[in-house]
XYZ file of C-alpha atoms in Angstrom:
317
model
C 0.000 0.000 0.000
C 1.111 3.705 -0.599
C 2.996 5.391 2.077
C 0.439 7.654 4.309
C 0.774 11.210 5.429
C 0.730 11.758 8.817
C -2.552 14.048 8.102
C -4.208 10.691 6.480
C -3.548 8.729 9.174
C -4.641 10.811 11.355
C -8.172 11.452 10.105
C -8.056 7.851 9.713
C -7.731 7.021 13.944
C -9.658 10.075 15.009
C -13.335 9.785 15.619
C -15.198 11.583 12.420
C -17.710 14.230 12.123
C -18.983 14.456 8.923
C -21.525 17.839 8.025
C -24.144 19.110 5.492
C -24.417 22.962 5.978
C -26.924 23.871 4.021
C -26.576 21.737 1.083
C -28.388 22.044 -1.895
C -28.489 20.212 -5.218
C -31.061 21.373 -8.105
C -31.749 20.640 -11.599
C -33.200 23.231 -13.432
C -36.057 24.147 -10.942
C -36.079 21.147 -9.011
C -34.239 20.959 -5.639
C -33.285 17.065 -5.474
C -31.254 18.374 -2.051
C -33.021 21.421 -0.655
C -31.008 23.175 1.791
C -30.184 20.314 3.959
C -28.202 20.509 7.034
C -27.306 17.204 9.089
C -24.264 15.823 11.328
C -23.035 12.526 11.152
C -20.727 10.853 13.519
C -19.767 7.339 13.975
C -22.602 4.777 13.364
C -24.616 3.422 11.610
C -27.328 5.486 9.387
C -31.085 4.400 7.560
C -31.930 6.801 5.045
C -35.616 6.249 4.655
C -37.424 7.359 1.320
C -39.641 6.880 -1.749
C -38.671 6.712 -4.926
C -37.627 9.889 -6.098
C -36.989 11.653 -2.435
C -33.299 12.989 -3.427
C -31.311 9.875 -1.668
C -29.131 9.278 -4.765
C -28.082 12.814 -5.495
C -27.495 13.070 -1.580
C -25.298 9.811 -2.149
C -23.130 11.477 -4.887
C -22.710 14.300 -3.033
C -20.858 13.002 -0.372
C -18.661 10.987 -2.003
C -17.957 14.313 -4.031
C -19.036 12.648 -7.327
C -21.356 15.611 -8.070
C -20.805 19.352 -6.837
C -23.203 21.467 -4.390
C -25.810 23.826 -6.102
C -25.135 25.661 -2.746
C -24.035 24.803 0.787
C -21.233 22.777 2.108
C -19.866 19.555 3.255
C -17.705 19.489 5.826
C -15.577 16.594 7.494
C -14.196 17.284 10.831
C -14.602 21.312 9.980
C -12.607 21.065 6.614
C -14.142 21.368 3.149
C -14.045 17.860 1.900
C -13.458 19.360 -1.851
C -10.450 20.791 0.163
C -9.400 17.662 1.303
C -9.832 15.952 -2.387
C -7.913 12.569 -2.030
C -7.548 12.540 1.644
C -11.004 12.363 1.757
C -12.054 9.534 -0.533
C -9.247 7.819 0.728
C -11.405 7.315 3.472
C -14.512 6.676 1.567
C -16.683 3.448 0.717
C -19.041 3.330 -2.168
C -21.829 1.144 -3.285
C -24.081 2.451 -5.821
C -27.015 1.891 -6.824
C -25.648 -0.144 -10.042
C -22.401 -0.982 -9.488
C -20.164 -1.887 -12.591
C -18.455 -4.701 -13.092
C -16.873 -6.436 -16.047
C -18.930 -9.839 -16.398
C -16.247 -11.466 -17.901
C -13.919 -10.911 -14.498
C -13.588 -13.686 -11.690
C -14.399 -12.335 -8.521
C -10.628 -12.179 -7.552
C -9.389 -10.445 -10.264
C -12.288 -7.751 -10.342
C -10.884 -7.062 -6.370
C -7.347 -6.935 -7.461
C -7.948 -4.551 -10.277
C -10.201 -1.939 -8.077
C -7.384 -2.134 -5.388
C -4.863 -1.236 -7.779
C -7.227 1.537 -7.991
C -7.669 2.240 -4.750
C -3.758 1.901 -4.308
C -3.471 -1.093 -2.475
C -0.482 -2.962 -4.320
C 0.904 -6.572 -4.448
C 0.567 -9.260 -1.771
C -1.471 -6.309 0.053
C -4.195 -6.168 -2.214
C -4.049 -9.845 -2.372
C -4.162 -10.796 0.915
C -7.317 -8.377 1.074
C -9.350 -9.129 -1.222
C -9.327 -12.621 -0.132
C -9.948 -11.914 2.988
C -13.029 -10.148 1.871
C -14.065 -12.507 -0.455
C -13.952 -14.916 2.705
C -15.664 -12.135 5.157
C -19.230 -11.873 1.934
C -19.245 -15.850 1.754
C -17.655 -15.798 -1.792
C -14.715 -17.420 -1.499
C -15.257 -20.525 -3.114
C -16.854 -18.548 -6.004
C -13.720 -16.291 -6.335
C -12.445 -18.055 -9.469
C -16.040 -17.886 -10.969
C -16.905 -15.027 -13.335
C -19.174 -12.328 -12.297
C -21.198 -13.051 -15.437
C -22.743 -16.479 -13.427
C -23.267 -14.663 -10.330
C -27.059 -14.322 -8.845
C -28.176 -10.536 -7.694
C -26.961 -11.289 -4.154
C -23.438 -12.427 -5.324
C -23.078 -9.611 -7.141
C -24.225 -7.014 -4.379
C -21.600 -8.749 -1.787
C -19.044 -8.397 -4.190
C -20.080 -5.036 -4.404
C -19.379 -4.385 -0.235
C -16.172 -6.219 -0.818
C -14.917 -3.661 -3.379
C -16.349 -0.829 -1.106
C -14.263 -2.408 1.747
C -11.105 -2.993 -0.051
C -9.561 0.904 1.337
C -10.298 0.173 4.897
C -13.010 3.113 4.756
C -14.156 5.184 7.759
C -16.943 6.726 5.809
C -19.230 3.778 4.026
C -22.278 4.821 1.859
C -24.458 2.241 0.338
C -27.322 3.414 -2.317
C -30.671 1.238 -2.396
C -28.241 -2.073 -1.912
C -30.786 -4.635 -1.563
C -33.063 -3.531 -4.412
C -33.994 -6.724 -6.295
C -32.740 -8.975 -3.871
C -34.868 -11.980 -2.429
C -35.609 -11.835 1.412
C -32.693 -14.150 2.190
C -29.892 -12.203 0.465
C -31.455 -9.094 2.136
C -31.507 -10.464 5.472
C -27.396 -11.761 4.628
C -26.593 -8.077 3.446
C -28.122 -6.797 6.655
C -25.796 -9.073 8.143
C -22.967 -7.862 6.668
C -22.688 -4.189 6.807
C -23.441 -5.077 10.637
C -20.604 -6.931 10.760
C -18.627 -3.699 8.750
C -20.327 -0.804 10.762
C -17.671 -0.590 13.948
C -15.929 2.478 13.901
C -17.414 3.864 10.712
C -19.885 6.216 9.308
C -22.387 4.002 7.557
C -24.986 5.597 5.081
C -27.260 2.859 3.924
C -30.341 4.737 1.750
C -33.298 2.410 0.972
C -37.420 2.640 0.325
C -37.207 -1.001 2.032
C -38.237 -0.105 5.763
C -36.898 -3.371 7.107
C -33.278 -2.678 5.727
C -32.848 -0.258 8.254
C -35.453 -1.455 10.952
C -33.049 -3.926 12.616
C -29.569 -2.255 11.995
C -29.685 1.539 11.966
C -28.578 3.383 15.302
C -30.491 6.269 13.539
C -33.195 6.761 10.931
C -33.308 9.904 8.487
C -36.208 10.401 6.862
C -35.819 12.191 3.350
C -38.645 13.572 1.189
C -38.412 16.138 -1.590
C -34.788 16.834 -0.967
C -35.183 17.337 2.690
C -34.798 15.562 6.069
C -38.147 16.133 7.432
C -37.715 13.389 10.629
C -35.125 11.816 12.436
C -34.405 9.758 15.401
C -33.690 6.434 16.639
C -35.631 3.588 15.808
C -37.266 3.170 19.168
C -38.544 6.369 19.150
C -38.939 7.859 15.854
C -42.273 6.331 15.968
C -43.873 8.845 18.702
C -44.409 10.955 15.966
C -47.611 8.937 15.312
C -48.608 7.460 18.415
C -52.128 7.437 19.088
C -52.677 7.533 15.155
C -52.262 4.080 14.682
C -55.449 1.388 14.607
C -56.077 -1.811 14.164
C -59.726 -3.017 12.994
C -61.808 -6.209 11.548
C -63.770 -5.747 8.513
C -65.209 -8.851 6.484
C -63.042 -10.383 4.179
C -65.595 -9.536 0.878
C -65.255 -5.630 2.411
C -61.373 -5.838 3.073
C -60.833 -4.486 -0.849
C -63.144 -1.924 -0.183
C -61.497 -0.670 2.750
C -57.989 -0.694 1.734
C -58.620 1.496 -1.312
C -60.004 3.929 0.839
C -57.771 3.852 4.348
C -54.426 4.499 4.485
C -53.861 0.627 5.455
C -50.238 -0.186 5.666
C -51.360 -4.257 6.774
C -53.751 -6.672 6.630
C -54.424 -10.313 7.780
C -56.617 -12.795 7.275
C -58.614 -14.669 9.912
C -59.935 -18.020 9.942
C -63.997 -16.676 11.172
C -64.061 -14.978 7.509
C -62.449 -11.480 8.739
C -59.913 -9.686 7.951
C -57.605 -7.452 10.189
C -56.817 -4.033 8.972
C -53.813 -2.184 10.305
C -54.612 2.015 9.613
C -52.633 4.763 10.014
C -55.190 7.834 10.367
C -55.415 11.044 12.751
C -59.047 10.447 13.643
C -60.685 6.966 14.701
C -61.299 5.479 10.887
C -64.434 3.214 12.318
C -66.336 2.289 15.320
C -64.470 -1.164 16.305
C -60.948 0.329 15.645
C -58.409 0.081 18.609
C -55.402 1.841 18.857
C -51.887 0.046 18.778
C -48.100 0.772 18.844
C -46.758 2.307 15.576
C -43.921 0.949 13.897
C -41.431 2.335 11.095
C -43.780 0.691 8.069
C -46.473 2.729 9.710
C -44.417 5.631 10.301
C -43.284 5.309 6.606
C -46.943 5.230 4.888
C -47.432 8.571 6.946
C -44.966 10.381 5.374
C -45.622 9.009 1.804
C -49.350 7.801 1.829
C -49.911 10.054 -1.793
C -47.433 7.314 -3.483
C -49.254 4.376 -2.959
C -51.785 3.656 -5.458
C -55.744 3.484 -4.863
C -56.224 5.829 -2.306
C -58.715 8.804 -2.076
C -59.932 11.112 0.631
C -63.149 10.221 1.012
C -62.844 8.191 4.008
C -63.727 9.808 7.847
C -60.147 9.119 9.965
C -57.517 9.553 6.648
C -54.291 11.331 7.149
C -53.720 13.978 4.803
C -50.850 15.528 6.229
């Protein structure tokens, strides 16, 4: 590996503090970041959004692949455009769609982005097989990337974003596409990789951050508008939260109408409605403890499909 400045290694032992200071991003007249201003320290983050919120561009930004309408970003008090290589020295990225050259076997796709990354030699070598070992592919590493399922491909995909050592990991949408298995393995993984760091892991897949994130951020229309930790990010709707039995024949009926964000299915011919709504949405209804699905259909009830306002107890917040 190259030989490190003693300014490297020392933003690479000292606890981080990585800021937004009024960041903004637009396109034409949209504001994909709209004045955003957040601090980040070690652990490990959930970006919560739809579709379409402004994660990605918020993504790029940090890892300095795009440039700032407006505002700053600031690690540790210096300019991280300042810093220029010192800085993504320290970084870890996993797009959205990561390339790869199908044709490569695992190991040699490693070795060739640590030779980008500057890792040289046995080094690099000894790395990237430990990785390899540390994502469960190390008895595909002579297999080409071509033959890999979605999962394979999205572990190789930490294991490249690991290859530097980073302090500052940032993961866009990572389990998109993957089956509930590989999700709940990835999960497992960045886990495994969050000590010490700052980990950024953006997703519209509430249970990718449910069980791992130390804190949730939730972004719509370019801006944080909530935050907190898992365990209590969820007051924001208590007492707002119902569930109620309707008859299986009505359930349709219902859902199109509530802002339901679960249902199940009894044996007597019913069928349980969990609804998220400011006022009591019908006479049965009883009130239960919100979680971060139901605290994620508040914020973004207009995206999913069927609903109108016709209905006495609907959020329209």
């Amino acid at each position: 590996m190259e030989r490190k400045t003693l300014e490297q290694k020392t933003l690479e032992e000292k606890t981080l503090e990585l800021k937004t200071l009024e960041l903004t991003k637009q396109y034409g007249r949209k504001k994909a970041v709209d004045c955003m201003s957040i601090t980040l320290t070690e652990g490990v983050y959930g970006l919560l959004g739809a579709n379409g919120a402004g994660k990605t561009t918020l993504m790029r930004l940090l890892c300095a692949l795009q440039r700032p309408t407006g505002g700053r970003i600031l690690l540790d008090g210096q300019s991280i455009g300042k810093l220029g290589e010192e800085y993504r020295d320290l970084l870890g990225y996993l797009p959205q769609r990561f390339g790869y050259y199908p044709d490569f076997r695992a190991i040699d796709f490693l070795l060739y982005m640590a030779a980008l990354k500057g890792l040289e030699g046995k080094a690099a070598e000894r790395k990237s097989w430990e990785l390899l070992e540390e994502v469960g592919l190390s008895c595909e590493a002579k297999h080409r990337i071509k033959s890999f399922s979605g999962g394979m491909k999205q572990r190789l995909g930490i294991a490249q974003a690991m290859l530097n050592d980073p302090r500052i990991l940032i993961l866009d949408e990572p389990t998109t596409g993957l089956d509930p298995k590989e999700r709940v393995r990835f999960r497992n993984l960045i886990s495994a990789f969050s000590k010490g760091r700052i980990v950024i892991l953006s997703t519209h897949i509430v249970s990718d951050v449910e069980f791992i994130a130390e804190k949730i951020l939730v972004m719509k229309s370019g801006r944080i508008i909530h935050w907190g930790r898992p365990g209590e990010i969820t007051s924001e709707i208590q007492g707002q939260v119902w569930e109620c039995a309707v008859s299986t024949e009505q359930a349709d009926r219902y859902v199109a109408g509530l802002n339901v964000s679960n249902l199940r299915n009894e044996r007597d011919g019913h069928t349980v409605l969990r609804v998220v709504a400011a006022e009591k949405p019908m006479e049965d209804a009883r009130i239960v403890e919100p979680n971060l699905e139901d605290l994620y259909l508040y914020y973004f009830q207009e995206q999913a499909a069927g609903k109108d306002d016709k209905w006495k107890g609907e959020d329209k917040r």
